[in-house]
Coordinates of C-alpha atoms in Angstrom, one line a residue:
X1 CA 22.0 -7.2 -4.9
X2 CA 18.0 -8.3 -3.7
X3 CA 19.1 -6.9 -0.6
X4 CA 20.2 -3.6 -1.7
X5 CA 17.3 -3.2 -4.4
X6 CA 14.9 -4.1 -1.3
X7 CA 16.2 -1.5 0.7
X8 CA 15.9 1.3 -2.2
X9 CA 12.4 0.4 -3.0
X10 CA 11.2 0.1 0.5
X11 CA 13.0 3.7 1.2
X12 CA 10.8 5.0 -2.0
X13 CA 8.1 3.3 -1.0
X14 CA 8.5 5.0 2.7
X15 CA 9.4 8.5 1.1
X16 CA 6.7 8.7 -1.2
X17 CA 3.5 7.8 1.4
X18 CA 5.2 8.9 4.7
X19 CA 6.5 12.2 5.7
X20 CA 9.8 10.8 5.4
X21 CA 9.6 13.2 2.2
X22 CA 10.1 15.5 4.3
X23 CA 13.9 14.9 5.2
X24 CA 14.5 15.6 1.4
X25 CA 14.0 19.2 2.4
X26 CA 17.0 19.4 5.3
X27 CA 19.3 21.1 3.0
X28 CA 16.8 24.1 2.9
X29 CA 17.1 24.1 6.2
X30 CA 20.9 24.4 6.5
X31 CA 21.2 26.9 4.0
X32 CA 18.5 29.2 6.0
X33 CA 19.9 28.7 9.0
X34 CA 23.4 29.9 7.4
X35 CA 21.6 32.8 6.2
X36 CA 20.0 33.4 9.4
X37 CA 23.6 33.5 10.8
X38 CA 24.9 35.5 8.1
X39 CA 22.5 38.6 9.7
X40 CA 23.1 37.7 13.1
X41 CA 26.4 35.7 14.1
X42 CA 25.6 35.4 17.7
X43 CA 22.2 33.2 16.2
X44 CA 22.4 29.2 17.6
X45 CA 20.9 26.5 16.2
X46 CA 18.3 26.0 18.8
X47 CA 17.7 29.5 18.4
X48 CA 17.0 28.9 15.2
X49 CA 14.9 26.2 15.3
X50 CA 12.9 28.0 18.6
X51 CA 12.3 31.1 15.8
X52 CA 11.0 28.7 13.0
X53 CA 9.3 26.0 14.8
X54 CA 8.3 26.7 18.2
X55 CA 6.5 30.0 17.5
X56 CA 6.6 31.0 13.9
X57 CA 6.1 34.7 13.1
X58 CA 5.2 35.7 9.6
X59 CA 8.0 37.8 8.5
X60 CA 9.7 39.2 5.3
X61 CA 11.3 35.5 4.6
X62 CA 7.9 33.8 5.6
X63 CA 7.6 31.9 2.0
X64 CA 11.3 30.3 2.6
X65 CA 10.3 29.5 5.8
X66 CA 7.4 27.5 4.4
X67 CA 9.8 25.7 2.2
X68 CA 11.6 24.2 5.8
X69 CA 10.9 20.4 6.6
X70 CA 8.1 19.7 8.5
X71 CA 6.6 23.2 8.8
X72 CA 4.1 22.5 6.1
X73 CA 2.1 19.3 5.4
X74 CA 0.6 17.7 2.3
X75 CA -1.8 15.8 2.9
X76 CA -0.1 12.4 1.4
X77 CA -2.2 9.0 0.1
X78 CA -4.8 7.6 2.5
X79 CA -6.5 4.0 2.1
X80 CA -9.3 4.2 4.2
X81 CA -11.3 0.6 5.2
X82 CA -14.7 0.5 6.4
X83 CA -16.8 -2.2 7.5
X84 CA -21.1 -2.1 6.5
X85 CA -22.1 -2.3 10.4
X86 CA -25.6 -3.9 8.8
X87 CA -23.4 -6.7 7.8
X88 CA -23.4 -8.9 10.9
X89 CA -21.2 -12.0 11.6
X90 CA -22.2 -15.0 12.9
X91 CA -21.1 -18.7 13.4
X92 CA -23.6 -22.0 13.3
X93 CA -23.5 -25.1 14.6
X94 CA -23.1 -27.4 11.7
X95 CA -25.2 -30.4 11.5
X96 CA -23.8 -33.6 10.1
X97 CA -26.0 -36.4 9.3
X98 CA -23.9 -39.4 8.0
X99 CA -25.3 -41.4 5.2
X100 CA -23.9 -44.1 3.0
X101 CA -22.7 -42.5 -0.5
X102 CA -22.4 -44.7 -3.6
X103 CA -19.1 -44.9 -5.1
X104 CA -20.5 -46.6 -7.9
X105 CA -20.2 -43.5 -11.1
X106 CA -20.4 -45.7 -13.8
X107 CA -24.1 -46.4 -13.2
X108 CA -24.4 -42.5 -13.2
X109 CA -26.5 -40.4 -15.5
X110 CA -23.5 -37.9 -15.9
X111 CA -21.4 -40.9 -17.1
X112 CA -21.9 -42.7 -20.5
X113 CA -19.1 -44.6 -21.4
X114 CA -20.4 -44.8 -25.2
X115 CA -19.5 -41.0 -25.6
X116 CA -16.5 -41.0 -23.8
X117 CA -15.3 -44.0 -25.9
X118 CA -16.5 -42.2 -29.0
X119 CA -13.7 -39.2 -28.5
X120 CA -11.1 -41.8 -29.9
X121 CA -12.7 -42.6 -32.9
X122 CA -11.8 -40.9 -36.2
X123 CA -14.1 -38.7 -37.2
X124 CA -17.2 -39.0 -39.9
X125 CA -17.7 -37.5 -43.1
X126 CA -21.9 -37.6 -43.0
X127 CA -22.6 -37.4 -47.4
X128 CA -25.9 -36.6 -48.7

């Protein structure tokens, strides 16, 4: 079941930002070719396709012929990434100098044990 919705949402995925869309449209192109051989029976496929694709004339069918897959292109979504070129990268040499560090945090300013020991207590009612 992952498999198959995988496959369906990579295939919308692919339709909807490729021109893979554009395969949708071959049933358009069947039926005007069988029209096309409807007016002339002696009419190939690679006739056909020479007529529509390889050097299109604008004739009295020219707005179903526009409807054909990959005659016309929408321009489909675009991510574009630039990079600042004032932003320049650059690696240092790190310097290390190793010095004794204290592991002694009670004795620390940020440590009180008084308030942490206070957290427990229950609390005061102050009266006045």
């Amino acid at each position: 079941m992952k498999k198959l919705i995988s496959i369906l949402l990579l295939s919308l995925y692919l339709v909807s930002t490729t021109e893979l869309y554009q395969l949708l449209k071959m049933p358009l192109l069947i039926e005007h070719y069988f029209q096309h051989k409807n007016l002339n029976p002696e009419m190939s496929l690679i006739a056909f396709l020479r007529i529509h694709y390889d050097h299109p004339v604008k004739d009295s069918d020219h707005d179903q012929d526009q409807k054909l897959p990959f005659v016309s292109h929408v321009s489909l979504l675009s991510v574009v990434f630039t990079i600042n070129p004032s932003v320049d990268f650059y690696f240092t040499e790190k310097i290390c100098n190793p010095h004794k560090v204290k592991n002694t945090l009670y004795k620390s300013i940020l440590y009180n044990k008084e308030i942490l020991n206070s957290i427990w207590q229950p609390p005061r009612f102050h009266q006045s």
